[in-house]
Amino acid sequence: MEQHQQSDDIRHFDHCPWLFAEGATEEQRTAQRERQRRVGGDSEIGERCYVAESAAVFPDRLRLGGNSYIAAHAYVTGELTTGTDCTLNPFATVRGTVTLGNGVRVGAHTSLLGFNHSMEPDRPVFQQPLTSKGITLGDDVWIGSNVVVVDGVTIGDHCVIGAGAVVTKDLPAWTVAAGNPARPLRDRRGGAPAVAVRGADPLTRFADTARAQAADVIARCWDGDRYVDRPGAPATLRAHCDALEIADLLLGSVPGQLTAEEHGKRLCAAQDPETGLAPEFDGPVPTPDADGFIGEGPALYHVLSLGYALDLLGIHFPQPVRGVREMTAAQLVERLEGLPWREEAWGAGAWIDAWATAARWNLRHPAGDGGEAGTLEALFGWLLTRADPWTGMWGSPSPEAGRLQVVNGYYRLTRGSFAQFGVPVPHPERVVDAVLDHARDPRYFGPGRENACNVLDVVHPLWLCGRQLGGLGKDGGYRSAEIRAWAERQLAAALPRWHDGKGFGFGPGTSGPGPEPGLQGTEMWLAIIWYLADLLGRADALGYRPRGVHRPEPALSLGAGMRAGS
């Protein structure tokens, strides 16, 4: 009789897991701890969580935040990462790569399918390879029962999805959506839906054009063996990575010149097995500095471009980046102190971008951890205590260049550190002030003078700080009217720069590949246009969202991603 009662109680908790914390006996708590242990594999389950005995939980990687539960008969495979206070209700299915923010509710019988089959006509579907772009849900999201969310979809913070919906496209924050396919009904705060009707929006027309021509843009830059930035240019590792980013963004696939496996093999072969660095094709392996890392050259940016290209393929660097893994906190601080903050703040920011990104790849590498104890803490501690409280930035403007070095360095620095690890930036209002001041400099933002680097280095800080200040995409935020006006002007100027069948040119100036259309300009301007549109609350009209170097979401949460001693 007692055994029967125990079994009934477990079934009750499986279906109503929110009752477990208050109603379970010590014996049942012991059994639950054993259940969580049996999940096995690469799993980390937070405090006060519940995993139903009847749930089929067989993940490759599981990160279940505190106060979360997986209820009866849920089916979980692949890679699931959740914040705190998340719930998968009975019979929910989560497969592929899925990331949930904090306070997410997933209704019964709902499916989050973060993977897909290809369906080329040359073979049966069951023999087709799997692909995975992943699904991302923001904070405070409620997904009703019997909903299907397909691969590649991002649902913004505070969204509510009605029962039975099939979500096939990104939804911006605060959207209430329903239907098959799901359509925005209204803004949760009141008012009209945040998304424009497809077909009428210039952003939609642009994106449809770019998507239709993306394969030709990439094929134009294939020399028969390798990718070049533009016809006649030398083959470069970055060009190959840019081709992958463009194809992922617009086509949801890899460039057709090689199979996914062939892309992966070529890119993995670019990494030097001793240092973990990636030189230019046929170039010498860079010699590490005294502290084990490098100071400049193509290999510094390859930490970003190659790392994220591999990430889009679902793989990682074959080897950790040794110089970053072995650097001590004291060596890092010494290097930070010695960076050229006064004369070349951009170079200083680029170094931090590469170092922090290498640390990010090392944290994810299956053969190792993030490196010596306290290095990431030392990085953020140094940055937070050295930020200028009047500008929120690092470095000083000059009469010759104005704020160019400082603002461009700020973008590179914060992209790889604060944005990539999900850490709030210091003094965001002052950053907005400084960036808007720089955006009025006619030397860089006069008619016809904008290039991809300078526009990106303004729009990303405005987006990052605007999101942190709570005013992104709507009136009422800090200096939101000025930000929106600037974004409108830049967007109106950027869209006509697309060259049919060729893509975007980088733009004028002494840096970058110049005005001729090519892969680097195309990759960067596609990301810039997304950020400009998102500042205006209109990014959904594009139907794409960056997932590589210029991804808007943190790639790794500092709190969840750092391990003891990293």
Coordinates of C-alpha atoms in Angstrom, one line a residue:
M1 CA 0.0 0.0 0.0
E2 CA 2.8 2.4 0.9
Q3 CA 4.7 1.6 -2.3
H4 CA 1.5 2.3 -4.3
Q5 CA 1.1 5.6 -2.5
Q6 CA 4.7 6.5 -3.3
S7 CA 4.2 5.7 -7.0
D8 CA 1.0 7.8 -7.1
D9 CA 2.8 10.8 -5.5
I10 CA 5.6 10.6 -8.1
R11 CA 3.1 10.6 -10.9
H12 CA 1.4 13.5 -9.3
F13 CA 4.7 15.5 -9.1
D14 CA 5.6 14.5 -12.6
H15 CA 2.4 16.2 -13.9
C16 CA 2.4 19.0 -11.3
P17 CA 6.1 19.6 -10.6
W18 CA 5.5 23.0 -9.1
L19 CA 4.2 21.2 -6.0
F20 CA 7.4 19.2 -5.4
A21 CA 9.4 21.9 -3.6
E22 CA 6.7 22.2 -0.9
G23 CA 5.2 18.8 -0.8
A24 CA 7.9 16.2 -1.3
T25 CA 9.2 13.9 1.4
E26 CA 13.0 13.6 2.1
E27 CA 12.8 10.1 0.4
Q28 CA 11.3 11.7 -2.7
R29 CA 13.9 14.4 -2.8
T30 CA 16.6 11.8 -2.6
A31 CA 14.9 9.9 -5.5
Q32 CA 14.8 13.2 -7.5
R33 CA 18.5 13.9 -7.0
E34 CA 19.2 10.4 -8.3
R35 CA 16.9 11.0 -11.3
Q36 CA 18.8 14.2 -12.1
R37 CA 22.1 12.3 -11.8
R38 CA 20.9 9.7 -14.3
V39 CA 20.4 12.4 -16.9
G40 CA 24.1 12.0 -17.3
G41 CA 26.2 13.3 -20.2
D42 CA 27.2 17.0 -20.3
S43 CA 24.5 18.2 -18.0
E44 CA 24.3 20.8 -15.2
I45 CA 21.0 21.1 -13.3
G46 CA 20.4 24.1 -11.0
E47 CA 19.0 24.3 -7.5
R48 CA 15.3 23.5 -6.9
C49 CA 14.8 21.9 -10.3
Y50 CA 12.6 18.9 -11.1
V51 CA 13.0 16.3 -13.9
A52 CA 10.0 14.0 -14.2
E53 CA 10.7 10.3 -13.9
S54 CA 8.6 9.7 -17.0
A55 CA 10.3 12.4 -19.1
A56 CA 12.6 11.1 -21.9
V57 CA 15.6 13.4 -21.3
F58 CA 18.6 12.3 -23.4
P59 CA 20.5 15.5 -24.2
D60 CA 23.9 16.0 -25.8
R61 CA 24.2 19.0 -23.5
L62 CA 21.8 20.3 -20.9
R63 CA 22.0 23.5 -18.8
L64 CA 18.8 23.7 -16.7
G65 CA 18.7 27.0 -14.7
G66 CA 17.5 27.1 -11.1
N67 CA 13.8 26.8 -10.2
S68 CA 13.1 25.0 -13.5
Y69 CA 11.3 21.8 -14.3
I70 CA 10.8 19.2 -17.0
A71 CA 7.4 17.7 -16.6
A72 CA 5.8 14.3 -17.4
H73 CA 6.5 12.7 -20.7
A74 CA 8.5 15.6 -22.0
Y75 CA 11.0 14.6 -24.7
V76 CA 14.4 16.4 -24.7
T77 CA 17.3 15.7 -26.9
G78 CA 20.2 17.8 -28.5
E79 CA 21.4 20.9 -26.7
L80 CA 19.0 22.7 -24.3
T81 CA 20.1 25.8 -22.3
T82 CA 17.6 27.5 -20.0
G83 CA 17.7 30.5 -17.7
T84 CA 16.0 30.4 -14.3
D85 CA 12.3 29.7 -13.6
C86 CA 11.7 27.9 -16.9
T87 CA 9.1 25.2 -17.4
L88 CA 8.6 22.4 -19.9
N89 CA 5.0 21.2 -19.3
P90 CA 3.8 17.6 -19.9
F91 CA 4.4 16.1 -23.3
A92 CA 6.5 19.1 -24.5
T93 CA 9.2 18.2 -27.1
V94 CA 12.5 20.1 -27.3
R95 CA 15.0 18.9 -29.9
G96 CA 18.1 20.2 -31.6
T97 CA 19.7 23.4 -30.3
V98 CA 17.3 25.4 -28.1
T99 CA 18.1 28.3 -25.8
L100 CA 15.5 29.7 -23.3
G101 CA 15.9 33.0 -21.3
N102 CA 14.6 33.5 -17.8
G103 CA 10.9 32.9 -16.9
V104 CA 9.9 31.0 -20.0
R105 CA 6.7 28.9 -19.9
V106 CA 6.4 26.1 -22.6
G107 CA 2.9 24.7 -22.8
A108 CA 1.8 21.1 -22.9
H109 CA 2.3 19.2 -26.2
T110 CA 4.4 22.1 -27.6
S111 CA 7.4 21.3 -29.9
L112 CA 10.5 23.4 -30.1
L113 CA 12.3 21.8 -33.1
G114 CA 15.8 23.3 -33.3
F115 CA 16.9 21.1 -36.2
N116 CA 15.7 20.2 -39.7
H117 CA 16.3 17.8 -42.6
S118 CA 17.5 19.0 -46.0
M119 CA 15.3 17.8 -48.8
E120 CA 17.4 17.8 -52.0
P121 CA 15.8 15.7 -54.8
D122 CA 18.8 13.5 -55.3
R123 CA 18.0 11.1 -52.5
P124 CA 15.2 10.1 -50.1
V125 CA 14.5 12.4 -47.2
F126 CA 15.5 9.8 -44.6
Q127 CA 19.1 9.8 -46.1
Q128 CA 19.4 13.6 -46.0
P129 CA 21.7 15.3 -43.5
L130 CA 20.4 17.2 -40.5
T131 CA 20.9 20.9 -40.2
S132 CA 20.5 23.1 -37.1
K133 CA 20.3 26.9 -36.8
G134 CA 18.8 26.7 -33.3
I135 CA 15.9 28.3 -31.6
T136 CA 16.2 31.2 -29.1
L137 CA 13.5 32.4 -26.7
G138 CA 14.0 35.6 -24.8
D139 CA 13.0 36.4 -21.2
D140 CA 9.4 36.3 -19.9
V141 CA 8.0 34.3 -22.9
W142 CA 4.8 32.3 -22.7
I143 CA 4.3 29.6 -25.3
G144 CA 0.8 28.1 -25.3
S145 CA -0.1 24.5 -25.7
N146 CA 0.2 22.6 -29.0
V147 CA 2.5 25.2 -30.5
V148 CA 5.3 24.3 -33.0
V149 CA 8.4 26.5 -33.2
V150 CA 10.6 25.6 -36.2
D151 CA 14.4 25.8 -36.5
G152 CA 16.1 29.1 -36.9
V153 CA 13.4 31.2 -35.1
T154 CA 14.1 33.8 -32.4
I155 CA 11.2 34.9 -30.2
G156 CA 12.0 38.1 -28.4
D157 CA 11.5 39.0 -24.7
H158 CA 8.0 39.2 -23.2
C159 CA 6.2 37.5 -26.2
V160 CA 3.1 35.4 -25.8
I161 CA 2.3 32.7 -28.4
G162 CA -1.3 31.5 -28.6
A163 CA -2.2 27.8 -28.5
G164 CA -1.8 25.9 -31.7
A165 CA 0.4 28.4 -33.4
V166 CA 3.1 27.4 -35.9
V167 CA 6.0 29.9 -35.5
T168 CA 8.1 30.1 -38.7
K169 CA 9.6 33.6 -38.4
D170 CA 11.3 35.7 -35.8
L171 CA 9.0 37.7 -33.5
P172 CA 10.2 41.0 -31.9
A173 CA 9.8 41.6 -28.2
W174 CA 6.4 42.1 -26.6
T175 CA 4.6 40.5 -29.6
V176 CA 1.3 38.6 -29.0
A177 CA 1.1 36.1 -32.0
A178 CA -1.2 33.2 -33.0
G179 CA -2.2 31.2 -36.1
N180 CA -0.6 28.9 -38.7
P181 CA 1.7 30.4 -39.7
A182 CA 1.9 32.6 -36.6
R183 CA 1.1 36.3 -37.2
P184 CA 1.5 39.2 -34.8
L185 CA -1.9 40.2 -33.4
R186 CA -0.8 43.1 -31.2
D187 CA 1.9 44.5 -28.9
R188 CA 1.5 43.1 -25.4
R189 CA 1.9 46.7 -24.0
G190 CA -1.0 47.8 -26.2
G191 CA -1.2 49.1 -29.7
A192 CA -0.7 47.6 -33.2
P193 CA 1.6 44.7 -33.9
A194 CA 5.3 45.4 -34.1
V195 CA 5.7 43.8 -37.5
A196 CA 4.8 45.3 -40.9
V197 CA 2.9 43.4 -43.5
R198 CA 5.3 41.4 -45.6
G199 CA 5.6 42.6 -49.2
A200 CA 4.9 46.3 -48.5
D201 CA 8.0 47.0 -46.4
P202 CA 11.2 48.2 -48.2
L203 CA 13.2 46.1 -45.8
T204 CA 11.2 43.0 -46.9
R205 CA 11.8 43.8 -50.6
F206 CA 15.5 44.3 -50.0
A207 CA 15.8 41.0 -48.0
D208 CA 13.9 39.1 -50.7
T209 CA 16.2 40.5 -53.3
A210 CA 19.3 39.7 -51.3
R211 CA 18.1 36.2 -50.6
A212 CA 17.3 35.5 -54.2
Q213 CA 20.8 36.6 -55.3
A214 CA 22.8 35.3 -52.4
A215 CA 24.0 32.2 -54.2
D216 CA 25.2 34.2 -57.2
V217 CA 27.0 36.7 -54.9
I218 CA 28.9 33.9 -53.2
A219 CA 29.6 32.0 -56.5
R220 CA 31.1 35.1 -58.0
C221 CA 33.8 35.0 -55.3
W222 CA 34.7 31.3 -55.8
D223 CA 37.9 31.0 -57.9
G224 CA 37.4 27.3 -58.5
D225 CA 39.3 26.2 -55.4
R226 CA 39.0 28.9 -52.7
Y227 CA 36.9 32.0 -51.8
V228 CA 38.1 35.5 -52.6
D229 CA 36.6 38.7 -51.4
R230 CA 35.9 39.8 -54.9
P231 CA 37.0 38.6 -58.4
G232 CA 40.7 39.2 -58.9
A233 CA 41.6 39.4 -55.2
P234 CA 43.7 36.8 -53.5
A235 CA 42.0 33.9 -51.6
T236 CA 41.7 34.5 -47.9
L237 CA 40.5 32.7 -44.9
R238 CA 38.2 35.6 -44.0
A239 CA 36.5 35.4 -47.5
H240 CA 35.7 31.7 -46.8
C241 CA 34.2 32.6 -43.4
D242 CA 32.3 35.5 -44.9
A243 CA 30.8 33.2 -47.5
L244 CA 29.6 30.9 -44.8
E245 CA 28.1 33.8 -42.8
I246 CA 26.2 35.1 -45.8
A247 CA 24.8 31.7 -46.8
D248 CA 23.7 31.0 -43.2
L249 CA 22.1 34.4 -42.9
L250 CA 20.2 34.5 -46.2
L251 CA 19.9 30.9 -47.3
G252 CA 20.0 28.9 -44.1
S253 CA 22.6 26.6 -45.6
V254 CA 26.3 26.3 -46.4
P255 CA 27.7 27.8 -49.7
G256 CA 27.1 25.3 -52.4
Q257 CA 30.6 25.1 -53.7
L258 CA 31.5 22.5 -51.0
T259 CA 29.5 20.2 -48.7
A260 CA 29.2 21.1 -45.0
E261 CA 31.7 18.4 -44.2
E262 CA 34.2 19.8 -46.8
H263 CA 33.8 23.3 -45.4
G264 CA 34.4 22.1 -41.9
K265 CA 37.6 20.1 -42.9
R266 CA 39.1 23.0 -44.8
L267 CA 38.4 25.5 -42.0
C268 CA 39.6 23.2 -39.2
A269 CA 42.8 22.6 -41.2
A270 CA 43.5 26.3 -41.0
Q271 CA 44.3 26.2 -37.3
D272 CA 47.9 25.7 -36.3
P273 CA 47.8 22.7 -33.9
E274 CA 50.6 24.1 -31.7
T275 CA 49.4 27.6 -31.0
G276 CA 45.7 27.3 -31.8
L277 CA 46.0 30.4 -34.1
A278 CA 45.0 30.5 -37.7
P279 CA 47.4 32.3 -40.1
E280 CA 46.4 33.5 -43.6
F281 CA 46.3 30.8 -46.3
D282 CA 49.9 29.7 -47.0
G283 CA 51.2 32.3 -44.6
P284 CA 53.6 31.8 -41.7
V285 CA 52.2 30.9 -38.3
P286 CA 52.3 34.0 -36.1
T287 CA 54.9 34.0 -33.4
P288 CA 53.2 34.5 -30.0
D289 CA 54.4 37.4 -27.8
A290 CA 56.1 37.0 -24.5
D291 CA 52.8 36.4 -22.8
G292 CA 51.8 33.7 -25.3
F293 CA 49.2 35.5 -27.4
I294 CA 49.7 37.8 -30.5
G295 CA 49.4 41.5 -31.0
E296 CA 48.2 42.1 -34.5
G297 CA 47.8 40.6 -38.0
P298 CA 45.2 38.5 -39.8
A299 CA 45.3 35.7 -37.2
L300 CA 43.9 38.1 -34.6
Y301 CA 40.7 38.6 -36.5
H302 CA 40.6 34.9 -37.5
V303 CA 39.9 34.1 -33.9
L304 CA 36.5 35.7 -34.6
S305 CA 35.8 34.9 -38.2
L306 CA 37.1 31.3 -38.2
G307 CA 35.7 30.6 -34.8
Y308 CA 32.2 31.7 -35.6
A309 CA 32.2 30.1 -39.1
L310 CA 33.0 26.8 -37.4
D311 CA 30.3 27.6 -34.8
L312 CA 27.7 28.0 -37.7
L313 CA 28.8 24.6 -38.9
G314 CA 28.1 23.1 -35.5
I315 CA 31.8 22.3 -34.8
H316 CA 34.6 24.1 -32.9
F317 CA 38.3 24.8 -33.1
P318 CA 40.2 21.5 -33.1
Q319 CA 42.6 22.9 -30.5
P320 CA 42.2 25.5 -27.8
V321 CA 44.0 28.8 -28.3
R322 CA 47.1 28.0 -26.2
G323 CA 48.3 31.5 -25.5
V324 CA 45.0 32.6 -24.0
R325 CA 44.5 29.3 -22.1
E326 CA 47.9 29.6 -20.5
M327 CA 47.9 33.3 -19.8
T328 CA 47.7 34.2 -16.1
A329 CA 45.6 37.0 -14.7
A330 CA 48.7 39.0 -13.8
Q331 CA 50.0 38.6 -17.4
L332 CA 46.6 39.7 -18.8
V333 CA 46.5 42.8 -16.6
E334 CA 50.1 43.7 -17.6
R335 CA 49.1 43.4 -21.3
L336 CA 46.0 45.5 -20.8
E337 CA 48.0 48.2 -19.2
G338 CA 50.4 48.2 -22.1
L339 CA 47.9 48.4 -24.9
P340 CA 48.0 51.6 -27.0
W341 CA 45.0 53.3 -25.5
R342 CA 46.1 56.8 -26.2
E343 CA 47.4 56.6 -29.8
E344 CA 45.4 53.6 -31.1
A345 CA 42.3 52.7 -29.1
W346 CA 40.9 50.7 -32.0
G347 CA 43.9 48.4 -31.9
A348 CA 43.6 48.0 -28.1
G349 CA 39.9 47.2 -28.5
A350 CA 40.6 44.7 -31.3
W351 CA 43.1 42.9 -29.2
I352 CA 40.6 42.5 -26.3
D353 CA 38.0 41.4 -28.8
A354 CA 40.2 38.6 -30.1
W355 CA 41.5 37.6 -26.6
A356 CA 38.0 37.4 -25.1
T357 CA 36.7 35.5 -28.1
A358 CA 39.5 33.0 -27.8
A359 CA 38.6 32.6 -24.1
R360 CA 35.0 32.0 -25.2
W361 CA 36.1 29.2 -27.6
N362 CA 38.4 27.7 -25.0
L363 CA 35.5 27.5 -22.5
R364 CA 33.5 25.5 -25.0
H365 CA 36.3 23.2 -26.1
P366 CA 35.7 19.7 -24.9
A367 CA 39.5 19.1 -24.2
G368 CA 39.9 21.9 -21.7
D369 CA 38.6 24.8 -19.7
G370 CA 38.8 28.6 -20.0
G371 CA 42.4 28.7 -18.8
E372 CA 44.2 30.0 -15.8
A373 CA 42.2 31.0 -12.7
G374 CA 40.7 34.4 -12.6
T375 CA 41.6 35.7 -16.1
L376 CA 38.0 36.6 -17.3
E377 CA 37.3 38.1 -13.9
A378 CA 40.6 40.1 -14.3
L379 CA 39.5 41.3 -17.7
F380 CA 36.1 42.6 -16.7
G381 CA 37.5 44.0 -13.4
W382 CA 40.1 46.0 -15.3
L383 CA 37.7 47.2 -17.9
L384 CA 35.0 48.2 -15.4
T385 CA 37.5 50.2 -13.3
R386 CA 39.2 51.9 -16.3
A387 CA 36.1 53.1 -18.2
D388 CA 36.0 56.9 -18.5
P389 CA 32.9 57.9 -16.4
W390 CA 32.4 60.9 -18.8
T391 CA 32.2 58.8 -22.0
G392 CA 31.8 55.2 -20.8
M393 CA 34.7 54.4 -23.1
W394 CA 38.4 53.6 -23.1
G395 CA 41.0 55.8 -24.7
S396 CA 41.1 59.5 -25.7
P397 CA 40.0 61.4 -28.8
S398 CA 42.5 63.4 -30.8
P399 CA 42.3 66.5 -32.9
E400 CA 43.4 64.6 -36.0
A401 CA 40.9 61.7 -35.8
G402 CA 38.2 63.0 -33.4
R403 CA 36.5 60.1 -31.7
L404 CA 37.1 57.6 -34.5
Q405 CA 39.7 55.5 -32.7
V406 CA 37.8 55.6 -29.4
V407 CA 34.3 54.7 -30.8
N408 CA 35.6 52.0 -33.2
G409 CA 37.7 50.6 -30.4
Y410 CA 34.7 50.6 -28.1
Y411 CA 32.7 48.5 -30.5
R412 CA 35.5 45.9 -30.9
L413 CA 36.2 45.8 -27.2
T414 CA 32.5 45.5 -26.1
R415 CA 31.6 43.0 -28.9
G416 CA 34.1 40.5 -27.6
S417 CA 33.7 41.1 -23.9
F418 CA 30.5 42.6 -22.5
A419 CA 28.2 41.8 -25.5
Q420 CA 29.6 38.3 -26.1
F421 CA 29.4 37.3 -22.4
G422 CA 26.1 39.1 -21.6
V423 CA 27.6 41.5 -19.1
P424 CA 26.1 45.1 -18.8
V425 CA 28.4 47.9 -20.1
P426 CA 29.3 50.7 -17.7
H427 CA 27.8 54.2 -18.1
P428 CA 25.5 53.4 -21.1
E429 CA 24.0 57.0 -21.2
R430 CA 27.4 58.5 -21.5
V431 CA 28.3 56.0 -24.3
V432 CA 25.2 57.1 -26.2
D433 CA 26.3 60.7 -25.9
A434 CA 29.8 60.1 -27.1
V435 CA 28.6 57.9 -30.0
L436 CA 26.0 60.3 -31.3
D437 CA 28.6 63.1 -31.1
H438 CA 31.0 61.0 -33.2
A439 CA 28.1 60.2 -35.7
R440 CA 27.9 63.9 -36.5
D441 CA 31.5 64.1 -37.7
P442 CA 31.4 64.9 -41.4
R443 CA 34.8 63.3 -42.0
Y444 CA 33.3 59.9 -41.5
F445 CA 29.5 60.4 -41.9
G446 CA 29.3 63.1 -44.6
P447 CA 27.4 62.2 -47.8
G448 CA 29.1 59.2 -49.5
R449 CA 31.8 58.8 -46.8
E450 CA 30.2 56.1 -44.7
N451 CA 32.0 52.7 -44.8
A452 CA 30.8 49.5 -43.2
C453 CA 33.4 49.7 -40.3
N454 CA 32.4 53.2 -39.2
V455 CA 28.6 52.6 -39.4
L456 CA 28.8 49.3 -37.6
D457 CA 31.0 50.8 -34.9
V458 CA 28.2 53.3 -34.2
V459 CA 25.1 51.2 -34.6
H460 CA 26.2 48.4 -32.4
P461 CA 27.0 50.6 -29.3
L462 CA 23.7 52.4 -29.8
W463 CA 21.9 49.1 -30.0
L464 CA 23.7 47.5 -27.1
C465 CA 23.2 50.5 -24.8
G466 CA 19.7 51.1 -26.0
R467 CA 18.8 47.5 -25.1
Q468 CA 20.4 47.9 -21.7
L469 CA 18.5 51.2 -21.0
G470 CA 15.2 49.7 -22.1
G471 CA 14.5 52.0 -24.9
L472 CA 15.3 49.9 -27.9
G473 CA 12.9 50.1 -30.8
K474 CA 10.4 52.5 -29.2
D475 CA 10.0 56.1 -28.2
G476 CA 10.8 57.2 -24.6
G477 CA 14.2 55.7 -24.3
Y478 CA 17.4 57.8 -23.6
R479 CA 17.8 60.1 -26.7
S480 CA 15.6 57.7 -28.6
A481 CA 14.4 60.3 -31.1
E482 CA 17.9 61.1 -32.2
I483 CA 18.9 57.5 -32.4
R484 CA 15.9 56.6 -34.5
A485 CA 16.5 59.6 -36.8
W486 CA 20.1 58.6 -37.3
A487 CA 19.1 54.9 -37.9
E488 CA 16.4 56.0 -40.5
R489 CA 19.0 58.1 -42.4
Q490 CA 21.6 55.3 -42.4
L491 CA 19.1 52.7 -43.4
A492 CA 17.8 54.8 -46.3
A493 CA 21.3 55.3 -47.5
A494 CA 22.4 51.7 -47.1
L495 CA 19.6 49.8 -48.9
P496 CA 20.3 51.3 -52.4
R497 CA 24.0 50.3 -52.1
W498 CA 23.2 46.7 -53.0
H499 CA 24.6 45.8 -56.4
D500 CA 22.5 43.1 -58.1
G501 CA 24.4 39.8 -58.2
K502 CA 27.4 41.3 -56.5
G503 CA 26.3 42.4 -53.0
F504 CA 27.6 45.3 -51.0
G505 CA 30.9 47.1 -51.3
F506 CA 32.7 47.9 -48.0
G507 CA 32.8 51.6 -48.8
P508 CA 35.3 54.4 -49.1
G509 CA 38.4 55.1 -46.9
T510 CA 41.8 53.7 -46.3
S511 CA 40.7 50.7 -44.2
G512 CA 38.9 47.7 -45.5
P513 CA 38.7 46.3 -49.1
G514 CA 37.3 49.4 -50.7
P515 CA 34.1 50.3 -52.5
E516 CA 33.9 47.3 -54.9
P517 CA 31.2 44.8 -54.0
G518 CA 32.6 41.7 -52.2
L519 CA 32.0 39.2 -49.4
Q520 CA 33.3 41.3 -46.5
G521 CA 31.2 44.3 -47.4
T522 CA 28.2 42.1 -48.0
E523 CA 28.5 40.3 -44.7
M524 CA 29.0 43.5 -42.7
W525 CA 26.3 45.5 -44.3
L526 CA 23.7 42.7 -43.9
A527 CA 24.4 42.8 -40.2
I528 CA 24.4 46.6 -40.1
I529 CA 21.0 46.7 -41.8
W530 CA 19.6 44.3 -39.2
Y531 CA 20.9 46.4 -36.3
L532 CA 19.6 49.6 -37.9
A533 CA 16.2 48.0 -38.5
D534 CA 16.1 46.6 -35.0
L535 CA 16.8 50.1 -33.5
L536 CA 13.6 51.1 -35.4
G537 CA 11.6 48.0 -34.2
R538 CA 11.4 46.7 -37.8
A539 CA 14.0 43.9 -38.0
D540 CA 11.3 41.2 -38.4
A541 CA 10.6 42.5 -41.9
L542 CA 14.1 41.2 -43.0
G543 CA 13.4 37.6 -42.1
Y544 CA 17.0 37.1 -41.0
R545 CA 19.0 37.5 -37.8
P546 CA 22.8 37.4 -37.5
R547 CA 24.2 34.3 -35.8
G548 CA 27.9 34.7 -36.4
V549 CA 30.5 37.4 -35.5
H550 CA 27.8 40.0 -35.4
R551 CA 25.1 38.1 -33.5
P552 CA 23.0 40.2 -31.2
E553 CA 22.5 37.7 -28.3
P554 CA 25.3 36.8 -25.9
A555 CA 27.2 33.8 -27.2
L556 CA 27.9 32.6 -23.7
S557 CA 26.6 33.7 -20.3
L558 CA 29.4 34.7 -18.0
G559 CA 27.5 33.4 -15.0
A560 CA 26.6 30.0 -16.6
G561 CA 29.5 29.7 -19.0
M562 CA 32.4 30.3 -16.6
R563 CA 33.6 27.3 -14.7
A564 CA 35.3 27.3 -11.4
G565 CA 38.9 28.3 -11.9
S566 CA 38.3 29.7 -15.4

